[in-house]
Short mmCIF file of C-alpha atoms in Angstrom, two decimals:
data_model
loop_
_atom_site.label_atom_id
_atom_site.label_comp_id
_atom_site.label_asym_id
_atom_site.label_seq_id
_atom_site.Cartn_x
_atom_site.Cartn_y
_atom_site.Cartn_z
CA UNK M 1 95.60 47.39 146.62
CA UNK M 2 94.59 49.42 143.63
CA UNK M 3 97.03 51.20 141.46
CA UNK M 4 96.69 54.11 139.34
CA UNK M 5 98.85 54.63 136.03
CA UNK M 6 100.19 57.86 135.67
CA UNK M 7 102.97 59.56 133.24
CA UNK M 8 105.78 62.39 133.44
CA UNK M 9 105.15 64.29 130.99
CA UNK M 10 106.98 67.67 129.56
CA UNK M 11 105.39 70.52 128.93
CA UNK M 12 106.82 72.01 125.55
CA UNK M 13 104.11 74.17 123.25
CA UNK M 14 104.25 71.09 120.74
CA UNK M 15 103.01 69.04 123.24
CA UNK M 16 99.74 70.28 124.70
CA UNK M 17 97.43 69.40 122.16
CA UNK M 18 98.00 65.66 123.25
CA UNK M 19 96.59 66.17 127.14
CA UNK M 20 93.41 66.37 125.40
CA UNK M 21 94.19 62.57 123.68
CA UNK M 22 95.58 61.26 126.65
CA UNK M 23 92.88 62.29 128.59
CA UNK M 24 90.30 60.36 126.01
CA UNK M 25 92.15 57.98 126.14
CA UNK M 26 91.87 57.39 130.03
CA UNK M 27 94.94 58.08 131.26
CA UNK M 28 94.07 59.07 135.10
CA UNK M 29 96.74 61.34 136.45
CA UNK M 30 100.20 62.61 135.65
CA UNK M 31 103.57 64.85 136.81
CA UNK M 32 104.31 67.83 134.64
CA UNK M 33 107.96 67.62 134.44
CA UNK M 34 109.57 70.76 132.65
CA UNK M 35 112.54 70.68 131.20
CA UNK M 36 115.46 73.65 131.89
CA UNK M 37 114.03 77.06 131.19
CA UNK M 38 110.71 75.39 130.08
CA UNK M 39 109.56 76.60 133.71
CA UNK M 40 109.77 80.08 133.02
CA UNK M 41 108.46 80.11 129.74
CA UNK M 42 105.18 77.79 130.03
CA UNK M 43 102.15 79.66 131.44
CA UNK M 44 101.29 77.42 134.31
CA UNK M 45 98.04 78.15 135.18
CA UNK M 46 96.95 77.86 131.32
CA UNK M 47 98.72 74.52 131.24
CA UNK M 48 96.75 72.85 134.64
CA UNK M 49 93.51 74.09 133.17
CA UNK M 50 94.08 72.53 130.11
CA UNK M 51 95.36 69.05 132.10
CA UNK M 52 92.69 68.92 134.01
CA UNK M 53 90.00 69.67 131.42
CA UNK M 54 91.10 66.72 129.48
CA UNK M 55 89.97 64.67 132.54
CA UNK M 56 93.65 63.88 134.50
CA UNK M 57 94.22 64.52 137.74
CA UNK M 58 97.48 65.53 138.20
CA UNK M 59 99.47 64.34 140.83
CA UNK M 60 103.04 66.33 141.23
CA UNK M 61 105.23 68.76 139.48
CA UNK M 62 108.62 68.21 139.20
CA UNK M 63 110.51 71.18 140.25
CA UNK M 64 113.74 72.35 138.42
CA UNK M 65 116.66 70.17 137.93
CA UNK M 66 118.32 70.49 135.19
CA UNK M 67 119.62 73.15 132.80
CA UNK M 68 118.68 76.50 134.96
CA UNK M 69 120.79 78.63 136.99
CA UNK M 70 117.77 77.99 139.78
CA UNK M 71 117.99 73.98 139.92
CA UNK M 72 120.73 72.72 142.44
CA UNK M 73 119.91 73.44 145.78
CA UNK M 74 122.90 72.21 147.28
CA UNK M 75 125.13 74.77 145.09
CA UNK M 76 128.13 76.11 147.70
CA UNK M 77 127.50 79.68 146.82
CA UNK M 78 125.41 80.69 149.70
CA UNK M 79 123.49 83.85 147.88
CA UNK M 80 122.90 81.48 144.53
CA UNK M 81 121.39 78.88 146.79
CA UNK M 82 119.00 81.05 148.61
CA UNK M 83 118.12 82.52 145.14
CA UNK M 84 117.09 78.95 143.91
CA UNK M 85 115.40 78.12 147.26
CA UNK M 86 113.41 81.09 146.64
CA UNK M 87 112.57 80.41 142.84
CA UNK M 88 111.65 76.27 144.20
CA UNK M 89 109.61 78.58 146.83
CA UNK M 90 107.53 80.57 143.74
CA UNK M 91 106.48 77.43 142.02
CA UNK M 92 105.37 75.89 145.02
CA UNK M 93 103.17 79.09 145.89
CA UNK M 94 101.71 79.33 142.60
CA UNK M 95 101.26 75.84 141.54
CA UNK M 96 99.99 74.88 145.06
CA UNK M 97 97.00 77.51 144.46
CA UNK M 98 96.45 76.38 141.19
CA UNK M 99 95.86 72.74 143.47
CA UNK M 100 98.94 70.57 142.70
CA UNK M 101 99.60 68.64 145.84
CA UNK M 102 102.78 67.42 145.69
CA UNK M 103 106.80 68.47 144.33
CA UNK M 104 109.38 66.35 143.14
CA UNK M 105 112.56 67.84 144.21
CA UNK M 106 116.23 66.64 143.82
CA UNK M 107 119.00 66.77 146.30
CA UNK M 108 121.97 68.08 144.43
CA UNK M 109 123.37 68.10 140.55
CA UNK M 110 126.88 66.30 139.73
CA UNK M 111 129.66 65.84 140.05
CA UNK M 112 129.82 65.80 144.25
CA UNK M 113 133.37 64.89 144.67
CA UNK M 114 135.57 65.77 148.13
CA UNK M 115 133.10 69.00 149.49
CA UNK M 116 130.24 65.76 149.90
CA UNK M 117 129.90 66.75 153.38
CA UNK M 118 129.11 70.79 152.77
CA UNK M 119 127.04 69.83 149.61
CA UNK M 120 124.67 68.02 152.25
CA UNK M 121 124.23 70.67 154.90
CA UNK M 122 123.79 73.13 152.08
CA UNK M 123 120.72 70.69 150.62
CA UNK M 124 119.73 70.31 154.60
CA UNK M 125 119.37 74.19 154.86
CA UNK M 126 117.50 74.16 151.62
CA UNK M 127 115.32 71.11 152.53
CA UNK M 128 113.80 72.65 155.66
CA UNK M 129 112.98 75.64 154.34
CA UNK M 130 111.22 74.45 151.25
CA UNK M 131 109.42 71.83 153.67
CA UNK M 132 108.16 75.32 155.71
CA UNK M 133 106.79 76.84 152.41
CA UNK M 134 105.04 73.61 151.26
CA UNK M 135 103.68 73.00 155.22
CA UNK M 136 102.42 77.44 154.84
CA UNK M 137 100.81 76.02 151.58
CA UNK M 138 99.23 72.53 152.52
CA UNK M 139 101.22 70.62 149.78
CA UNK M 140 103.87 68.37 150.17
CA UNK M 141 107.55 67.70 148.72
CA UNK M 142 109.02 64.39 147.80
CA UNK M 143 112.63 64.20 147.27
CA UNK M 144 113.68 62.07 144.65
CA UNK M 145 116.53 59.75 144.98
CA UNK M 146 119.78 60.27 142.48
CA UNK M 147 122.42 58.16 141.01
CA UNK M 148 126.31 58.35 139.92
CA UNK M 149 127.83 60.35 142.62
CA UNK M 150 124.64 62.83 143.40
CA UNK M 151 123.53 63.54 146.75
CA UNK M 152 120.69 60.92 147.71
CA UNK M 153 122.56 58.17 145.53
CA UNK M 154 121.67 55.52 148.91
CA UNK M 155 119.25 55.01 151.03
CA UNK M 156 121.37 55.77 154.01
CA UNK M 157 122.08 59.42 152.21
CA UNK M 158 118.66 59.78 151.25
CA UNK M 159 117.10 59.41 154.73
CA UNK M 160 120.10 61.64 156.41
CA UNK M 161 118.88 64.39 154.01
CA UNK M 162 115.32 64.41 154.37
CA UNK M 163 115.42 64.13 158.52
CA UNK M 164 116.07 68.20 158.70
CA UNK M 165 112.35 67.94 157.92
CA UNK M 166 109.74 64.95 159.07
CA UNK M 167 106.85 66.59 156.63
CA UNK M 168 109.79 65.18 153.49
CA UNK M 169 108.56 62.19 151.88
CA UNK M 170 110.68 60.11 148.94
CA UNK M 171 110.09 59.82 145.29
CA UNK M 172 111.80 56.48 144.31
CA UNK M 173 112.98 56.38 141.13
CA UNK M 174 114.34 52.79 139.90
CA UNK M 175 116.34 53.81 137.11
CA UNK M 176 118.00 55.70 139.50
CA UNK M 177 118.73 53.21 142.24
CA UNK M 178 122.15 51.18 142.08
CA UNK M 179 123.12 51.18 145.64
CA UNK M 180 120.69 48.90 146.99
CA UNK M 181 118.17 46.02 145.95
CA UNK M 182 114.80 47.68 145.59
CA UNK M 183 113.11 46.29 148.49
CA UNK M 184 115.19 47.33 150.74
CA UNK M 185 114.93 50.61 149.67
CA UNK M 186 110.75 50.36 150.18
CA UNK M 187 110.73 48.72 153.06
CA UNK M 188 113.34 51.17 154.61
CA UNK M 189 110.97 54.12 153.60
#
């Protein structure tokens, strides 16, 4: 089995002079992984050009999830979670044309305390309906699994959220798994 050796990178204006060195330098693929209001401010298409000039394929973007109003899609307030479906929704439109196949997407933010239980069927609802915009544009999402008390922080969790959907697929992150030894956490996905 061959692997490929990739990198999350951020996008910052500072930083895009070095896709062209990491591409010389044979790095194959990578995830552009924004930071906070970096997604509204970085000119996507300009920034996949200039990736994939440099030679490196790139294999997901990692949608908001952190320091946005638009990140948590599992957010109680039912208008402010159909707003941030919608904004996940854009990215996938635009960045799917531009030919990114796949988008890491996380279940909730913290802290999830006694409400666990509406917190899930409000990241269910979202869920399926991103999974029908990424199906309508031939891309896929992988939900990434969480820590500390987020939603997704076991296996069990994880695989309850991503049923609404069977087109969902997992990022596994192993920083971010504590609940479980690792292999059980492959071999159950």
């Amino acid at each position: 089995m061959s692997r490929i050796t990739s990198l999350s990178r951020r996008c910052e204006e500072k930083d895009l002079a070095t896709f062209h060195d990491l591409g010389r330098g044979g790095l194959p693929a990578m995830e552009i992984a924004p930071w906070g209001y970096q997604h509204d401010l970085i000119d996507r298409k300009a920034i996949v050009n200039l990736i994939t000039e440099s030679g490196i394929k790139i294999n997901s973007y990692h949608l908001r999830y952190d320091s946005h109003k638009y990140c948590n899609v599992s957010v109680l307030d039912e208008r402010l979670r159909k707003e941030t479906v919608e904004a996940h929704a854009e990215h996938i439109r635009i960045l799917s044309d531009l030919g990114v196949p796949i988008f890491v997407l996380h279940p909730s933010q913290e802290p999830i305390g006694e409400d666990r239980e509406l917190y899930k069927e409000q990241t269910k609802k979202s869920f399926y309906t991103l999974a029908q915009v990424a199906k309508e544009c031939g891309v896929r999402i992988a939900v990434e699994n969480l820590c500390r008390t987020c939603l997704g922080n076991t296996t069990e969790e994880l695989d309850e959220l991503i049923s609404v959907d069977p087109s969902l697929c997992v990022c596994f992150d192993v920083n971010h798994l504590v609940t479980a030894p690792h292999e059980d956490f492959i071999h159950h996905f």
